[in-house]
XYZ file of N, CA and C in Angstrom:
420
model
N 61.826 101.160 69.686
C 62.229 102.542 69.868
C 61.865 103.023 71.279
N 60.675 102.644 71.700
C 60.214 103.048 73.031
C 61.142 102.499 74.121
N 61.573 101.242 73.963
C 62.484 100.623 74.929
C 63.831 101.339 74.944
N 64.286 101.772 73.777
C 65.552 102.488 73.683
C 65.491 103.814 74.432
N 64.396 104.555 74.265
C 64.223 105.833 74.949
C 64.187 105.615 76.462
N 63.448 104.607 76.901
C 63.377 104.302 78.344
C 64.753 103.922 78.886
N 65.506 103.144 78.117
C 66.846 102.740 78.548
C 67.770 103.940 78.683
N 67.697 104.866 77.742
C 68.532 106.068 77.790
C 68.185 106.908 79.012
N 66.901 107.053 79.297
C 66.467 107.825 80.468
C 66.969 107.174 81.753
N 66.837 105.858 81.856
C 67.298 105.137 83.045
C 68.807 105.300 83.217
N 69.567 105.161 82.133
C 71.017 105.332 82.211
C 71.392 106.747 82.647
N 70.701 107.733 82.112
C 70.973 109.122 82.467
C 70.714 109.357 83.953
N 69.560 108.891 84.438
C 69.212 109.099 85.844
C 70.140 108.335 86.779
N 70.489 107.113 86.423
C 71.372 106.339 87.299
C 72.763 106.950 87.348
N 73.215 107.542 86.272
C 74.504 108.232 86.265
C 74.496 109.414 87.209
N 73.404 110.153 87.261
C 73.312 111.300 88.167
C 73.335 110.836 89.615
N 72.582 109.806 89.915
C 72.534 109.323 91.286
C 73.867 108.728 91.717
N 74.566 108.052 90.791
C 75.855 107.471 91.125
C 76.828 108.564 91.549
N 76.850 109.666 90.846
C 77.733 110.771 91.203
C 77.396 111.294 92.593
N 76.116 111.428 92.887
C 75.704 111.903 94.204
C 76.117 110.915 95.291
N 75.949 109.617 95.023
C 76.320 108.601 96.011
C 77.828 108.563 96.225
N 78.589 108.728 95.142
C 80.046 108.713 95.266
C 80.544 109.843 96.155
N 79.795 110.925 96.237
C 80.203 112.073 97.041
C 79.869 111.949 98.516
N 79.082 110.950 98.897
C 78.718 110.788 100.306
C 79.911 110.253 101.099
N 80.201 110.886 102.220
C 81.318 110.442 103.054
C 80.980 110.541 104.541
N 79.687 110.404 104.860
C 79.250 110.561 106.250
C 78.909 109.242 106.940
N 79.194 108.106 106.296
C 78.914 106.810 106.898
C 80.202 106.260 107.522
N 80.259 106.116 108.856
C 81.484 105.644 109.511
C 81.914 104.239 109.094
N 81.036 103.503 108.423
C 81.374 102.155 107.978
C 81.936 102.138 106.560
N 82.134 103.310 105.950
C 82.740 103.419 104.625
C 84.194 103.844 104.765
N 85.040 103.316 103.902
C 86.466 103.657 103.939
C 86.718 105.136 103.665
N 85.792 105.800 102.974
C 85.956 107.218 102.630
C 85.363 108.153 103.684
N 84.973 107.625 104.830
C 84.355 108.439 105.881
C 85.228 109.649 106.194
N 84.603 110.841 106.233
C 85.351 112.081 106.476
C 84.705 112.919 107.576
N 83.896 112.298 108.420
C 83.224 113.020 109.499
C 84.087 113.114 110.742
N 83.461 113.444 111.868
C 84.192 113.534 113.142
C 84.823 112.187 113.511
N 85.868 112.223 114.310
C 86.565 110.999 114.716
C 85.603 110.061 115.437
N 85.583 108.813 115.009
C 84.736 107.793 115.634
C 85.362 107.332 116.952
N 86.681 107.372 117.045
C 87.395 106.916 118.237
C 88.205 108.067 118.824
N 88.064 108.287 120.137
C 88.867 109.291 120.833
C 89.348 108.709 122.161
N 90.448 109.239 122.654
C 90.993 108.779 123.926
C 90.121 109.276 125.069
N 89.656 108.353 125.905
C 88.879 108.723 127.093
C 89.817 108.888 128.289
N 90.752 107.952 128.457
C 91.733 108.026 129.547
C 92.815 106.979 129.306
N 93.874 107.063 130.091
C 94.920 106.042 130.026
C 95.554 105.885 131.403
N 96.195 104.763 131.592
C 96.861 104.494 132.869
C 97.939 103.436 132.665
N 98.917 103.437 133.560
C 99.959 102.415 133.566
C 99.719 101.514 134.769
N 99.762 100.211 134.540
C 99.617 99.225 135.607
C 100.917 98.421 135.663
N 101.472 98.278 136.854
C 102.686 97.484 137.023
C 102.302 96.063 137.399
N 102.769 95.107 136.606
C 102.471 93.693 136.828
C 103.764 92.949 137.128
N 103.684 91.982 138.015
C 104.846 91.172 138.366
C 104.870 89.946 137.459
N 105.960 89.758 136.718
C 106.131 88.576 135.880
C 106.591 87.400 136.740
N 106.354 86.158 136.301
C 106.775 84.983 137.079
C 108.279 84.959 137.380
N 109.090 85.566 136.506
C 110.545 85.556 136.726
C 111.008 86.672 137.662
N 110.059 87.458 138.197
C 110.389 88.515 139.135
C 110.526 89.893 138.520
N 110.581 89.971 137.189
C 110.685 91.284 136.545
C 109.310 91.958 136.527
N 109.315 93.255 136.236
C 108.074 94.028 136.218
C 107.672 94.342 134.785
N 106.397 94.194 134.492
C 105.824 94.546 133.190
C 105.007 95.818 133.364
N 105.351 96.855 132.606
C 104.563 98.095 132.600
C 103.501 97.963 131.505
N 102.274 97.706 131.899
C 101.160 97.601 130.943
C 100.485 98.965 130.839
N 100.438 99.487 129.624
C 99.806 100.779 129.357
C 98.416 100.504 128.797
N 97.398 100.930 129.530
C 96.005 100.691 129.129
C 95.411 102.000 128.629
N 94.926 101.974 127.392
C 94.270 103.138 126.802
C 92.782 102.830 126.680
N 91.960 103.686 127.280
C 90.509 103.544 127.196
C 90.041 104.468 126.076
N 89.431 103.859 125.081
C 89.056 104.586 123.866
C 87.546 104.590 123.720
N 86.996 105.780 123.507
C 85.551 105.936 123.341
C 85.167 105.666 121.891
N 84.089 104.879 121.719
C 83.498 104.633 120.403
C 82.297 105.566 120.283
N 82.364 106.502 119.364
C 81.303 107.503 119.213
C 80.180 106.966 118.323
N 79.310 106.168 118.927
C 78.198 105.584 118.181
C 77.150 106.625 117.804
N 77.225 107.814 118.395
C 76.265 108.862 118.036
C 76.450 109.318 116.588
N 77.578 108.968 115.968
C 77.805 109.329 114.565
C 77.311 108.259 113.600
N 76.803 107.143 114.129
C 76.251 106.101 113.271
C 74.985 106.623 112.609
N 74.782 106.275 111.350
C 73.591 106.727 110.634
C 72.339 106.013 111.120
N 72.503 104.780 111.602
C 71.378 103.999 112.128
C 71.688 103.672 113.588
N 70.847 104.131 114.529
C 71.095 103.849 115.954
C 71.099 102.346 116.244
N 71.822 101.956 117.275
C 71.880 100.566 117.754
C 72.408 99.592 116.709
N 73.282 100.059 115.839
C 73.908 99.204 114.838
C 74.932 98.300 115.516
N 74.934 97.020 115.157
C 75.981 96.133 115.667
C 77.246 96.370 114.846
N 78.393 96.187 115.475
C 79.651 96.492 114.802
C 80.785 95.714 115.443
N 81.922 95.750 114.794
C 83.160 95.183 115.315
C 84.205 96.291 115.275
N 84.985 96.417 116.343
C 86.121 97.331 116.360
C 87.368 96.497 116.097
N 88.114 96.882 115.076
C 89.397 96.244 114.799
C 90.499 97.219 115.177
N 91.495 96.738 115.916
C 92.596 97.597 116.331
C 93.940 96.980 116.009
N 94.879 97.833 115.592
C 96.256 97.405 115.341
C 97.158 98.230 116.255
N 97.943 97.543 117.067
C 98.856 98.192 118.001
C 100.068 98.714 117.226
N 100.293 100.024 117.292
C 101.404 100.639 116.574
C 102.768 100.239 117.097
N 102.856 99.781 118.337
C 104.141 99.420 118.940
C 104.625 98.044 118.507
N 103.691 97.110 118.349
C 104.109 95.736 118.081
C 103.333 95.043 116.962
N 102.344 95.715 116.374
C 101.586 95.137 115.268
C 100.510 94.153 115.679
N 100.369 93.892 116.973
C 99.315 92.983 117.425
C 97.950 93.538 117.047
N 97.011 92.633 116.767
C 95.661 93.050 116.389
C 94.637 92.508 117.372
N 93.543 93.234 117.504
C 92.416 92.795 118.321
C 91.131 93.067 117.552
N 90.111 92.283 117.843
C 88.764 92.506 117.317
C 87.788 92.388 118.476
N 86.945 93.396 118.625
C 85.959 93.406 119.704
C 84.567 93.578 119.113
N 83.655 92.703 119.494
C 82.263 92.827 119.061
C 81.579 93.932 119.851
N 80.558 94.528 119.261
C 79.872 95.647 119.923
C 79.318 95.254 121.288
N 78.950 93.986 121.480
C 78.434 93.593 122.794
C 79.549 93.462 123.839
N 80.814 93.620 123.423
C 81.945 93.629 124.352
C 82.352 95.057 124.727
N 81.691 96.036 124.131
C 82.003 97.444 124.389
C 81.072 97.926 125.493
N 81.636 98.189 126.677
C 80.821 98.596 127.818
C 80.776 100.109 127.932
N 79.578 100.648 127.915
C 79.341 102.087 128.053
C 80.136 102.904 127.041
N 80.294 102.359 125.831
C 80.961 103.087 124.755
C 82.466 103.161 124.856
N 83.076 102.365 125.748
C 84.528 102.417 125.966
C 85.150 101.049 125.704
N 86.255 101.045 124.961
C 87.053 99.829 124.806
C 88.390 100.059 125.499
N 88.985 98.994 125.999
C 90.304 99.072 126.631
C 91.295 98.302 125.775
N 92.347 98.999 125.355
C 93.410 98.382 124.570
C 94.712 98.556 125.337
N 95.503 97.489 125.431
C 96.707 97.562 126.260
C 97.961 97.193 125.476
N 99.060 97.773 125.922
C 100.385 97.505 125.370
C 101.289 97.128 126.538
N 101.982 96.004 126.419
C 102.874 95.534 127.482
C 104.301 96.028 127.277
N 105.058 96.023 128.374
C 106.484 96.365 128.375
C 106.742 97.756 127.807
N 106.028 98.735 128.332
C 106.137 100.108 127.841
C 107.185 100.896 128.618
N 107.563 102.032 128.064
C 108.538 102.929 128.694
C 107.858 104.229 129.080
N 108.217 104.756 130.234
C 107.668 106.027 130.686
C 108.093 107.136 129.725
N 107.132 107.986 129.346
C 107.399 109.100 128.446
C 107.283 108.773 126.974
N 107.075 107.505 126.629
C 106.941 107.112 125.221
C 105.481 107.218 124.779
N 105.291 107.507 123.501
C 103.941 107.585 122.932
C 103.555 106.220 122.363
N 102.312 105.819 122.614
C 101.783 104.562 122.104
C 100.484 104.847 121.371
N 100.331 104.196 120.212
C 99.173 104.458 119.350
C 98.477 103.158 118.966
N 97.187 103.281 118.771
C 96.369 102.219 118.207
C 95.692 102.774 116.963
N 95.683 101.990 115.896
C 94.948 102.338 114.689
C 93.668 101.505 114.721
N 92.533 102.179 114.828
C 91.258 101.483 115.011
C 90.288 101.837 113.890
N 89.375 100.903 113.615
C 88.342 101.132 112.608
C 87.140 100.257 112.917
N 86.024 100.603 112.300
C 84.788 99.837 112.428
C 84.635 98.893 111.250
N 84.021 97.749 111.511
C 83.563 96.881 110.433
C 82.138 96.453 110.765
N 81.416 96.077 109.712
C 80.020 95.691 109.896
C 79.550 94.974 108.648
N 79.308 93.685 108.742
C 78.744 92.897 107.647
C 79.436 93.177 106.318
N 80.761 93.137 106.314
C 81.517 93.332 105.084
C 81.945 94.758 104.818
N 81.340 95.724 105.478
C 81.750 97.118 105.311
C 82.944 97.391 106.217
N 83.914 98.127 105.691
C 85.110 98.456 106.460
C 85.257 99.965 106.489
N 85.244 100.530 107.693
C 85.334 101.977 107.854
C 86.755 102.497 107.753
N 86.868 103.803 107.690
C 88.172 104.461 107.641
C 88.912 104.254 108.963
N 90.218 104.200 108.889
C 91.036 104.045 110.101
C 91.160 105.375 110.835
N 91.268 105.279 112.133
C 91.375 106.430 113.027
C 92.490 106.088 114.021
N 93.511 106.918 114.140
C 94.618 106.649 115.049
C 94.404 107.381 116.370
N 94.584 106.654 117.476
C 94.455 107.221 118.819
C 95.784 106.991 119.537
N 96.381 108.073 120.023
C 97.693 108.009 120.686
C 97.644 108.683 122.051
N 98.524 108.251 122.943
C 98.746 108.950 124.209
C 100.113 108.542 124.744
N 100.575 109.283 125.739
C 101.917 109.089 126.282
C 101.844 108.397 127.639
N 102.644 107.347 127.780
C 102.734 106.618 129.050
C 103.635 107.419 129.975
N 103.041 108.238 130.825
C 103.845 109.167 131.621
C 103.955 108.810 133.091
N 103.662 107.610 133.470
C 103.802 107.215 134.875
C 105.019 106.352 135.042
């Protein structure tokens, strides 16, 4: 009987805590993250490159800031995963490849005046964060 009472108490308490945990959405490494944007546009530029066949490639480089100040634990290692909205190409960058909180993502063969977007998210030891879309217009 004593074990039954203890089991009921444990089940009751764990149910309360589960509800509280389910409501948390402040961890950027959770898919349900609802805090400030982890990724924002820092700057962008167009670079003209000469192809071997003589044609010109307009490479649009978007510099995106990773807001690590929103991490719950400082100095957390992470991976940034990005999907290019223009062509579906993907990239993965380790946190030690992120210099001064900025990543550079590029799209080739762009058009002046067109909008280009990257869908980016954090991952960390199996945790996958919510996606954040960053867009800007190639206006050069």
